[in-house]
Amino acid sequence: MRVAVVGVQGDVEEHVLATKLAMKKLGIEGDVVATRRPGVVERSDAVILPGGESTTISKLIFRNVGRKNMAEEIISLAEQGKPVMGTCAGLILLSKYGDDQVERTETKLLGLLDVRVKRNAFGRQRESFQVPLKFKGVGTVEAVFIRAPAVVEVGRNVEVLAEFERYVVAVREGSVIGLAFHPELNAEFGDTKIHEYFLNASLD
Amino acid sequence: MVELDKLRFGTELIKRGFAKMQKGGVIMDVTNAEQAGIAEDAGAVAVMALHKVPADIRTAGGVARMADPKKIQEIMDAVTIPVMAKVRIGHVAEAKALEAIGVDMIDESEVLTPADVFFHIDKRKFTIPFVCGARNLGEAVRRIWEGAAMIRTKGEAGTGNVVEAVKHMRLISKAIYELRKMQKEAVYSVAERFAEPYCKLADSVIEDMGLKNITSNTVVYEEYTLADIVEGIYRVLLEIKELGRLPVVNFSAGGIATPADAAFMMQLGADGVFVGSGIFKSSNPPEYARAIVEAVRHYDEPEIVAEVSKGLGEAMKGLDVFKLGDEERLQERGV
């Protein structure tokens, strides 16, 4: 199995390490590669969009290099029922609808999750938090929210995986998973539950 | 459902995590809302709100302090990306004020006039994360032990001359390389040496009063004894030895003026770059900002660095670092 991590900007290395560890635990053979150009995602079995700045990451995945761009490759992977996961900024990019911040910054979205997201829903860095969260099909996970977005509208075919206060913070539609928090930051403590869930999310 | 008593703010994981989200990005110095908008449009991952850019701080002279909170607030209202702001080294009250208005990260910076000749801020006592400058591994490790969530090379700010940033990145990388080969006992000796600057206050008082020398049980900084500090620094060093890199994000700053400068710092192992005077002291700030962002993203693709560097106009004029007097070298501040 080959997993690609969109390596444009953000906590790419953390996702690579978390995925490698999760694969080891599940006994899955394969590799995890960070990539900044088209050509790798299309030859992978799963892809992750990391946390970072959504405006910055969006600009790069939609930019054509030759005739190709990474955005098309991610969409194609999702259409084949292969696992696609976005965390924080990655959730924003996977969504169909954004908020006024997304519109004002003209951030292009992939539209793979039928949800509307609100950027910085919980406030600024001072209000960033971590909390044990009940995650459907996984159990309790320690979730780290950093200037996190939240899901404010959920489409008919979207499954809600976790909620915090009045917000939906984890969703799934087919093989596409969007999280408002950062499971990759837990890997340094050996916790890779969410990445294991992701690796098993294929619809094949 | 949710265990609210287990809701936590400002943990090390959250602070270091924030810095990790900046990786691969460019953080730009801005002095007003308009500049902040230009930075955001160009793809900056965050902005640093300042009263004056470092080049103008040099020219103006006098005491450089925290920026006007009203200005910082205007910048926070103008952009969606994180906003950072600088405080003077050791100035706890400036830092508390910035925390109160809710900036996303504080830069305890040598670019401003230091407020404390003995100590840096104990950054563990804050909810918001800090970034600090470092010229070498000792400075980096001390700041990390004090709770910095991010390190940046000091370089020599406001000069438009990359030479010092390169020097500091090389010094840190080489020191980590040496550390990896060392036995634990030798690492402990390094920890003892790196802890020495915390004794400056106690040493000068003892000398003044004719008292006995300090021991490892002497409280030397905040509530920590010298033994606590050596132990803490030792643990940071072991972590670096194991990881082969700093345990926090390491950016480059201080003299980056062109796209090629930024790409070069990334090639030397920086996780991202701060650009201070380089953008808004150039002849075409929006183009310069965009070009530097592109160069950081594609630092290992020379054809793209070349492409974005074409026809950019004048870079900031710059200064010869070697002609600056010790008094003018900002990097000497805060060891």
Coordinates of C-alpha atoms in Angstrom, one line a residue:
Chain A
M1 CA 0.0 0.0 0.0
R2 CA 1.3 3.4 -0.8
V3 CA 0.0 6.5 1.1
A4 CA 0.7 10.0 -0.2
V5 CA 0.8 13.0 2.1
V6 CA 0.3 16.4 0.4
G7 CA 3.6 18.0 1.3
V8 CA 3.0 21.6 0.3
Q9 CA 3.0 23.2 3.7
G10 CA 2.0 22.3 7.2
D11 CA 2.7 19.4 9.5
V12 CA 3.5 16.9 6.8
E13 CA 6.3 15.0 8.6
E14 CA 4.0 14.3 11.5
H15 CA 1.4 12.6 9.2
V16 CA 4.1 10.6 7.5
L17 CA 5.4 9.3 10.9
A18 CA 1.8 8.6 12.2
T19 CA 0.9 6.7 9.1
K20 CA 4.1 4.7 9.1
L21 CA 3.5 3.7 12.7
A22 CA -0.2 2.9 12.0
M23 CA 0.8 0.6 9.1
K24 CA 3.4 -1.2 11.2
K25 CA 0.8 -1.8 13.9
L26 CA -1.7 -3.1 11.3
G27 CA 0.9 -5.2 9.6
I28 CA 0.4 -3.4 6.3
E29 CA 3.4 -3.5 3.9
G30 CA 4.1 -0.4 2.0
D31 CA 5.4 3.2 2.0
V32 CA 4.4 6.7 2.9
V33 CA 5.6 9.5 0.7
A34 CA 5.3 13.3 1.1
T35 CA 4.8 14.9 -2.3
R36 CA 4.7 18.5 -3.6
R37 CA 4.0 17.8 -7.2
P38 CA 1.6 16.0 -9.4
G39 CA 2.3 12.4 -10.3
V40 CA 2.6 10.7 -6.9
V41 CA -1.0 10.9 -5.6
E42 CA -2.4 9.3 -8.8
R43 CA -0.2 6.3 -8.1
S44 CA -1.1 6.0 -4.5
D45 CA -3.8 4.0 -2.6
A46 CA -4.7 6.7 -0.1
V47 CA -3.9 10.4 0.5
I48 CA -3.7 12.8 3.4
L49 CA -4.1 16.6 3.4
P50 CA -2.3 17.8 6.5
G51 CA -2.9 20.8 8.8
G52 CA -1.4 24.1 7.9
E53 CA -2.8 27.3 6.3
S54 CA -5.7 26.3 4.0
T55 CA -5.2 29.4 1.8
T56 CA -1.6 28.5 1.2
I57 CA -2.2 24.8 0.6
S58 CA -5.1 25.5 -1.7
K59 CA -3.0 27.7 -4.0
L60 CA -0.5 25.0 -4.5
I61 CA -2.7 21.9 -5.1
F62 CA -4.7 23.8 -7.7
R63 CA -1.7 25.0 -9.6
N64 CA -1.0 23.3 -12.9
V65 CA 2.5 21.8 -13.3
G66 CA 2.6 20.9 -16.9
R67 CA -1.0 19.7 -17.6
K68 CA -1.7 18.2 -14.2
N69 CA -2.5 19.5 -10.7
M70 CA -2.7 17.7 -7.4
A71 CA -6.3 18.6 -6.8
E72 CA -7.5 16.6 -9.8
E73 CA -5.5 13.6 -8.6
I74 CA -7.0 13.8 -5.1
I75 CA -10.5 14.0 -6.5
S76 CA -9.9 11.0 -8.8
L77 CA -8.6 8.9 -5.8
A78 CA -11.7 9.7 -3.8
E79 CA -13.9 8.7 -6.8
Q80 CA -12.2 5.4 -6.9
G81 CA -13.3 4.8 -3.2
K82 CA -9.8 5.1 -1.9
P83 CA -9.2 6.6 1.6
V84 CA -8.7 10.4 1.6
M85 CA -8.2 12.2 4.9
G86 CA -7.9 15.9 5.7
T87 CA -7.1 17.3 9.1
C88 CA -7.8 20.9 10.1
A89 CA -6.8 22.9 7.0
G90 CA -7.2 19.6 5.2
L91 CA -10.9 19.4 6.3
I92 CA -11.5 22.9 4.9
L93 CA -10.0 21.9 1.5
L94 CA -12.1 18.7 1.3
S95 CA -15.3 20.5 1.9
K96 CA -17.9 21.7 -0.6
Y97 CA -18.8 25.0 1.1
G98 CA -16.7 27.5 3.1
D99 CA -17.5 30.6 5.2
D100 CA -16.9 34.3 4.5
Q101 CA -13.2 33.9 5.3
V102 CA -12.9 31.2 2.7
E103 CA -14.7 33.4 0.2
R104 CA -12.9 36.5 1.0
T105 CA -9.5 34.8 0.5
E106 CA -10.8 33.1 -2.7
T107 CA -9.7 29.7 -1.4
K108 CA -10.6 27.0 -3.9
L109 CA -12.0 23.8 -2.3
L110 CA -12.0 20.2 -3.5
G111 CA -15.7 19.7 -2.7
L112 CA -15.4 16.0 -1.7
L113 CA -17.4 16.4 1.5
D114 CA -20.9 17.7 1.4
V115 CA -20.5 20.0 4.4
R116 CA -20.1 23.7 5.2
V117 CA -17.1 24.6 7.3
K118 CA -16.4 27.6 9.4
R119 CA -12.7 28.6 9.8
N120 CA -11.3 29.4 13.2
A121 CA -14.6 28.4 14.7
F122 CA -13.3 28.2 18.3
G123 CA -11.3 31.4 18.2
R124 CA -7.6 32.2 18.0
Q125 CA -4.5 30.3 19.2
R126 CA -5.2 31.4 22.9
E127 CA -8.5 29.4 22.7
S128 CA -6.9 26.3 21.1
F129 CA -7.5 23.3 23.2
Q130 CA -7.1 19.5 23.7
V131 CA -9.8 17.2 25.0
P132 CA -10.7 13.5 25.1
L133 CA -13.3 13.0 22.3
K134 CA -15.7 10.2 21.6
F135 CA -15.0 9.1 18.0
K136 CA -17.5 6.7 16.3
G137 CA -16.0 3.4 15.5
V138 CA -12.8 4.1 17.3
G139 CA -13.5 5.0 20.9
T140 CA -12.1 7.9 22.9
V141 CA -9.2 9.8 21.4
E142 CA -7.2 12.8 22.7
A143 CA -8.0 15.5 20.2
V144 CA -5.8 18.6 19.7
F145 CA -7.6 21.6 18.2
I146 CA -5.4 24.4 16.9
R147 CA -7.2 27.5 15.6
A148 CA -9.6 24.8 14.4
P149 CA -12.4 24.9 11.9
A150 CA -15.7 23.2 12.5
V151 CA -18.5 21.7 10.4
V152 CA -21.6 23.8 10.6
E153 CA -23.8 22.1 8.0
V154 CA -23.9 18.4 7.1
G155 CA -25.3 17.0 3.9
R156 CA -27.6 13.9 3.7
N157 CA -24.9 11.3 2.9
V158 CA -22.4 12.5 5.4
E159 CA -21.8 10.5 8.6
V160 CA -21.0 12.5 11.7
L161 CA -18.1 10.8 13.6
A162 CA -17.5 13.2 16.4
E163 CA -19.0 16.3 18.0
F164 CA -17.7 18.9 20.4
E165 CA -20.0 21.3 22.1
R166 CA -22.3 22.6 19.4
Y167 CA -20.1 21.7 16.5
V168 CA -19.5 18.6 14.3
V169 CA -15.7 18.1 14.3
A170 CA -15.3 14.8 12.4
V171 CA -17.2 13.6 9.3
R172 CA -17.1 10.9 6.7
E173 CA -18.6 10.6 3.3
G174 CA -17.8 7.3 1.5
S175 CA -14.0 6.9 1.8
V176 CA -13.4 10.6 2.5
I177 CA -12.7 11.6 6.1
G178 CA -12.5 15.2 7.4
L179 CA -11.3 16.1 11.0
A180 CA -11.2 19.5 12.6
F181 CA -8.4 18.4 14.9
H182 CA -4.9 16.9 14.6
P183 CA -4.5 13.1 15.3
E184 CA -1.1 13.2 13.7
L185 CA 0.2 15.1 16.8
N186 CA -0.6 12.1 19.0
A187 CA 1.8 9.8 17.1
E188 CA 4.7 10.9 19.2
F189 CA 3.0 9.3 22.2
G190 CA 2.4 6.1 20.1
D191 CA -1.3 6.8 19.6
T192 CA -2.3 6.2 16.0
K193 CA -5.9 5.1 16.3
I194 CA -7.3 7.6 13.8
H195 CA -4.7 6.8 11.2
E196 CA -5.5 3.1 11.6
Y197 CA -9.2 3.9 11.1
F198 CA -8.2 5.9 7.9
L199 CA -6.1 3.0 6.5
N200 CA -9.1 0.8 6.8
A201 CA -11.5 3.2 5.1
S202 CA -11.1 1.9 1.6
L203 CA -14.4 1.1 -0.2
D204 CA -12.7 -1.5 -2.4
Chain B
M1 CA -20.1 12.7 26.3
V2 CA -17.3 15.3 26.3
E3 CA -15.4 15.4 29.6
L4 CA -15.2 19.1 30.1
D5 CA -13.0 18.8 33.2
K6 CA -10.4 17.3 30.8
L7 CA -10.5 20.3 28.5
R8 CA -7.0 21.8 28.5
F9 CA -5.5 25.0 27.0
G10 CA -1.9 26.1 26.3
T11 CA -0.3 22.7 26.7
E12 CA 3.1 22.0 25.2
L13 CA 1.4 19.8 22.6
I14 CA -0.9 22.7 21.5
K15 CA 1.9 25.3 21.5
R16 CA 4.4 23.2 19.6
G17 CA 1.6 22.0 17.4
F18 CA 0.7 25.5 16.4
A19 CA 4.3 26.1 15.2
K20 CA 4.3 22.8 13.2
M21 CA 1.3 24.1 11.2
Q22 CA 3.6 26.9 9.9
K23 CA 6.2 24.6 8.4
G24 CA 7.1 25.1 4.8
G25 CA 5.7 28.7 5.0
V26 CA 6.8 32.3 5.0
I27 CA 6.1 34.6 7.9
M28 CA 6.2 38.3 6.9
D29 CA 6.9 41.5 9.0
V30 CA 4.1 44.0 8.5
T31 CA 3.4 47.4 10.1
N32 CA -0.2 48.0 9.1
A33 CA -3.4 46.3 7.9
E34 CA -2.7 47.1 4.3
Q35 CA 0.7 45.4 4.4
A36 CA -0.9 42.4 6.2
G37 CA -3.4 42.1 3.4
I38 CA -0.6 42.0 0.8
A39 CA 1.2 39.3 2.8
E40 CA -1.9 37.2 3.1
D41 CA -2.7 37.5 -0.6
A42 CA 0.8 36.5 -1.5
G43 CA 0.4 33.2 0.5
A44 CA 2.2 34.1 3.8
V45 CA 1.3 31.5 6.6
A46 CA 1.4 34.2 9.2
V47 CA 2.3 37.9 9.7
M48 CA 4.5 39.5 12.4
A49 CA 2.9 42.8 13.5
L50 CA 5.6 45.5 14.2
H51 CA 5.8 49.2 14.8
K52 CA 8.7 49.5 12.4
V53 CA 10.5 46.9 10.2
P54 CA 14.0 46.1 11.5
A55 CA 15.8 48.2 8.9
D56 CA 13.8 51.3 10.1
I57 CA 14.4 50.4 13.7
R58 CA 18.2 50.5 12.9
T59 CA 17.9 53.9 11.3
A60 CA 15.6 55.4 13.9
G61 CA 17.8 54.3 16.9
G62 CA 16.4 54.9 20.4
V63 CA 14.5 52.2 22.4
A64 CA 12.5 49.8 20.3
R65 CA 9.4 48.5 22.2
M66 CA 6.3 46.3 21.7
A67 CA 4.1 47.8 18.9
D68 CA 1.0 49.8 19.7
P69 CA -1.7 47.2 20.6
K70 CA -4.2 49.2 18.6
K71 CA -2.1 48.7 15.5
I72 CA -1.7 45.0 16.3
Q73 CA -5.5 44.7 16.7
E74 CA -6.1 46.4 13.3
I75 CA -3.8 43.8 11.7
M76 CA -5.6 40.9 13.6
D77 CA -8.9 42.2 12.3
A78 CA -7.6 42.5 8.7
V79 CA -6.4 39.0 8.0
T80 CA -7.5 35.4 8.7
I81 CA -3.9 34.0 9.0
P82 CA -2.2 33.9 12.4
V83 CA -0.8 37.2 13.7
M84 CA 2.4 37.3 15.8
A85 CA 4.0 40.2 17.6
K86 CA 7.3 41.0 19.2
V87 CA 8.2 41.8 22.8
R88 CA 11.5 42.9 24.3
I89 CA 13.6 40.1 25.7
G90 CA 12.6 39.4 29.3
H91 CA 9.6 41.9 29.3
V92 CA 6.9 39.8 31.0
A93 CA 4.4 42.7 31.1
E94 CA 4.6 43.3 27.3
A95 CA 4.1 39.6 26.8
K96 CA 1.1 39.5 29.1
A97 CA -0.4 42.5 27.3
L98 CA 0.0 40.7 24.0
E99 CA -1.5 37.5 25.4
A100 CA -4.5 39.6 26.7
I101 CA -5.2 41.0 23.2
G102 CA -5.0 37.5 21.8
V103 CA -2.0 37.5 19.3
D104 CA -1.4 33.9 18.1
M105 CA 2.3 33.8 18.9
I106 CA 4.8 36.1 20.7
D107 CA 8.3 36.7 19.4
E108 CA 10.7 37.4 22.3
S109 CA 13.0 39.3 20.0
E110 CA 16.5 40.7 20.0
V111 CA 15.3 43.1 17.3
L112 CA 13.7 45.2 20.1
T113 CA 15.8 46.7 22.9
P114 CA 16.2 44.0 25.6
A115 CA 14.4 44.7 28.9
D116 CA 16.3 42.3 31.1
V117 CA 20.1 41.7 30.9
F118 CA 19.9 38.5 33.0
F119 CA 16.9 36.5 31.8
H120 CA 14.5 35.6 29.1
I121 CA 10.8 35.1 29.9
D122 CA 9.7 31.8 31.5
K123 CA 7.5 31.0 28.6
R124 CA 5.9 27.9 30.2
K125 CA 3.8 30.3 32.3
F126 CA 1.9 31.5 29.2
T127 CA -1.1 30.0 27.3
I128 CA 0.1 31.3 23.9
P129 CA 3.2 30.0 22.3
F130 CA 6.5 31.8 21.9
V131 CA 9.2 31.9 19.2
C132 CA 12.8 33.0 20.1
G133 CA 16.0 33.7 18.2
A134 CA 19.1 31.6 18.5
R135 CA 22.6 31.9 17.1
N136 CA 23.8 28.5 18.3
L137 CA 22.7 25.3 19.9
G138 CA 23.2 26.6 23.4
E139 CA 20.8 29.5 22.9
A140 CA 18.3 27.3 21.1
V141 CA 18.3 24.7 23.9
R142 CA 18.0 27.4 26.7
R143 CA 15.0 28.9 24.9
I144 CA 13.4 25.5 24.4
W145 CA 13.9 24.6 28.1
E146 CA 12.2 27.9 28.9
G147 CA 9.2 26.8 26.9
A148 CA 9.7 28.3 23.4
A149 CA 7.5 26.4 20.9
M150 CA 9.6 27.6 17.9
I151 CA 13.1 28.6 17.3
R152 CA 14.4 30.9 14.5
T153 CA 18.0 31.8 13.6
K154 CA 18.7 35.3 14.7
G155 CA 20.7 36.2 11.6
E156 CA 21.3 39.9 11.6
A157 CA 17.9 41.6 11.2
G158 CA 17.4 44.7 9.1
T159 CA 20.5 44.2 7.0
G160 CA 19.2 42.4 4.0
N161 CA 22.3 40.3 4.3
V162 CA 21.9 36.6 4.6
V163 CA 25.4 35.8 5.8
E164 CA 24.6 35.7 9.6
A165 CA 21.4 33.6 9.1
V166 CA 23.5 31.1 7.2
K167 CA 26.1 31.1 9.9
H168 CA 23.6 30.4 12.6
M169 CA 21.9 27.6 10.8
R170 CA 25.2 26.0 10.1
L171 CA 26.3 26.3 13.7
I172 CA 23.2 24.7 15.0
S173 CA 23.3 21.9 12.4
K174 CA 26.9 21.1 13.1
A175 CA 26.3 21.1 16.8
I176 CA 23.4 18.6 16.4
Y177 CA 25.7 16.4 14.3
E178 CA 28.3 16.4 17.0
L179 CA 25.7 15.8 19.7
R180 CA 24.5 12.6 17.9
K181 CA 27.9 11.0 18.2
M182 CA 28.4 11.8 21.9
Q183 CA 28.0 9.5 24.9
K184 CA 25.4 10.4 27.6
E185 CA 28.1 11.5 30.1
A186 CA 29.5 13.9 27.6
V187 CA 26.0 15.2 26.8
Y188 CA 25.6 15.9 30.6
S189 CA 28.8 18.1 30.5
V190 CA 27.4 20.0 27.6
A191 CA 24.2 20.5 29.7
E192 CA 26.2 21.9 32.6
R193 CA 28.0 24.3 30.2
F194 CA 24.7 25.4 28.6
A195 CA 23.2 26.2 32.0
E196 CA 26.0 28.7 33.0
P197 CA 24.3 31.8 31.6
Y198 CA 21.5 31.4 34.1
C199 CA 24.0 32.0 36.9
K200 CA 24.9 35.6 35.9
L201 CA 22.6 37.3 38.4
A202 CA 23.4 35.0 41.3
D203 CA 27.1 35.2 40.5
S204 CA 27.2 39.0 40.4
V205 CA 25.3 39.3 43.7
I206 CA 27.5 36.8 45.4
E207 CA 30.6 38.5 44.2
D208 CA 29.2 41.9 45.3
M209 CA 28.4 40.6 48.8
G210 CA 31.5 38.5 49.2
L211 CA 29.4 35.3 49.7
K212 CA 30.2 31.7 49.0
N213 CA 29.9 30.4 45.4
I214 CA 26.6 29.1 44.2
T215 CA 25.9 25.4 44.4
S216 CA 23.6 23.2 42.4
N217 CA 20.9 23.8 45.0
T218 CA 21.0 27.6 44.6
V219 CA 17.8 29.0 43.0
V220 CA 19.1 30.9 40.0
Y221 CA 16.2 31.6 37.7
E222 CA 12.5 31.9 38.6
E223 CA 11.8 29.0 41.0
Y224 CA 14.5 26.7 39.5
T225 CA 17.8 25.7 41.1
L226 CA 20.9 25.3 39.0
A227 CA 20.4 21.5 39.3
D228 CA 16.8 21.7 37.9
I229 CA 18.1 23.7 35.0
V230 CA 21.0 21.3 34.2
E231 CA 18.6 18.4 34.4
G232 CA 16.1 20.1 32.1
I233 CA 18.7 21.1 29.6
Y234 CA 20.1 17.6 29.6
R235 CA 16.7 16.2 28.8
V236 CA 16.3 18.6 25.9
L237 CA 19.7 17.6 24.6
L238 CA 18.9 13.9 24.8
E239 CA 15.7 14.6 22.8
I240 CA 17.7 16.4 20.1
K241 CA 20.3 13.6 20.1
E242 CA 17.6 11.1 19.5
L243 CA 15.6 13.1 16.9
G244 CA 18.6 14.4 15.1
R245 CA 17.0 17.8 15.0
L246 CA 15.5 20.4 17.4
P247 CA 12.3 19.1 19.0
V248 CA 10.5 22.3 18.0
V249 CA 10.1 23.9 14.6
N250 CA 13.2 25.7 13.4
F251 CA 12.8 28.7 11.1
S252 CA 15.3 31.0 9.6
A253 CA 15.3 34.8 10.0
G254 CA 17.5 37.8 10.0
G255 CA 18.7 39.1 6.6
I256 CA 16.7 37.1 4.1
A257 CA 16.0 39.6 1.2
T258 CA 15.5 37.6 -2.0
P259 CA 13.8 34.4 -3.2
A260 CA 17.1 32.7 -3.6
D261 CA 18.1 33.6 0.0
A262 CA 14.9 32.0 1.2
A263 CA 15.4 28.9 -1.0
F264 CA 19.0 28.6 0.3
M265 CA 17.9 28.7 4.0
M266 CA 15.4 25.9 3.2
Q267 CA 18.2 23.9 1.6
L268 CA 20.2 24.3 4.8
G269 CA 17.4 22.6 6.7
A270 CA 15.1 25.5 7.9
D271 CA 11.5 24.5 8.4
G272 CA 10.4 27.9 7.0
V273 CA 11.5 31.5 6.9
F274 CA 10.7 34.9 8.4
V275 CA 11.2 37.8 6.1
G276 CA 11.5 41.1 7.8
S277 CA 12.5 44.2 6.0
G278 CA 13.1 42.3 2.7
I279 CA 9.6 42.6 1.4
F280 CA 8.4 46.1 2.3
K281 CA 11.8 47.7 1.8
S282 CA 11.9 46.3 -1.8
S283 CA 10.7 48.2 -4.8
N284 CA 7.7 46.0 -5.4
P285 CA 6.4 44.4 -2.2
P286 CA 3.5 42.3 -3.6
E287 CA 5.7 40.7 -6.2
Y288 CA 8.5 40.2 -3.8
A289 CA 6.2 38.6 -1.3
R290 CA 4.8 36.2 -3.9
A291 CA 8.2 35.3 -5.2
I292 CA 9.6 34.5 -1.8
V293 CA 6.6 32.3 -1.0
E294 CA 7.1 30.4 -4.3
A295 CA 10.8 30.1 -3.7
V296 CA 10.2 28.5 -0.3
R297 CA 7.6 26.0 -1.7
H298 CA 10.0 25.0 -4.5
Y299 CA 13.3 25.5 -2.8
D300 CA 14.7 22.4 -4.4
E301 CA 13.6 23.3 -7.9
P302 CA 16.2 25.8 -9.3
E303 CA 14.2 26.6 -12.4
I304 CA 11.3 27.8 -10.4
V305 CA 13.5 29.9 -8.1
A306 CA 15.0 31.4 -11.3
E307 CA 11.6 32.0 -12.8
V308 CA 10.2 33.9 -9.8
S309 CA 13.4 35.9 -9.4
K310 CA 13.1 37.4 -12.9
G311 CA 12.5 41.1 -13.2
L312 CA 11.6 41.6 -9.6
G313 CA 13.2 45.1 -9.4
E314 CA 15.5 46.3 -6.6
A315 CA 15.9 44.2 -3.5
M316 CA 16.4 46.2 -0.3
K317 CA 19.7 48.0 -0.3
G318 CA 21.3 46.1 2.6
L319 CA 24.2 46.5 5.0
D320 CA 27.6 44.9 5.3
V321 CA 27.3 43.0 8.6
F322 CA 31.1 43.0 9.0
K323 CA 31.1 46.8 9.1
L324 CA 28.6 47.0 12.0
G325 CA 30.0 47.8 15.4
D326 CA 29.2 45.4 18.3
E327 CA 26.6 47.9 19.5
E328 CA 24.8 47.7 16.2
R329 CA 24.7 43.9 16.0
L330 CA 21.3 42.9 17.3
Q331 CA 22.2 39.2 17.5
E332 CA 24.5 39.8 20.5
R333 CA 21.4 40.5 22.5
G334 CA 20.0 37.7 24.7
V335 CA 22.2 34.6 25.1

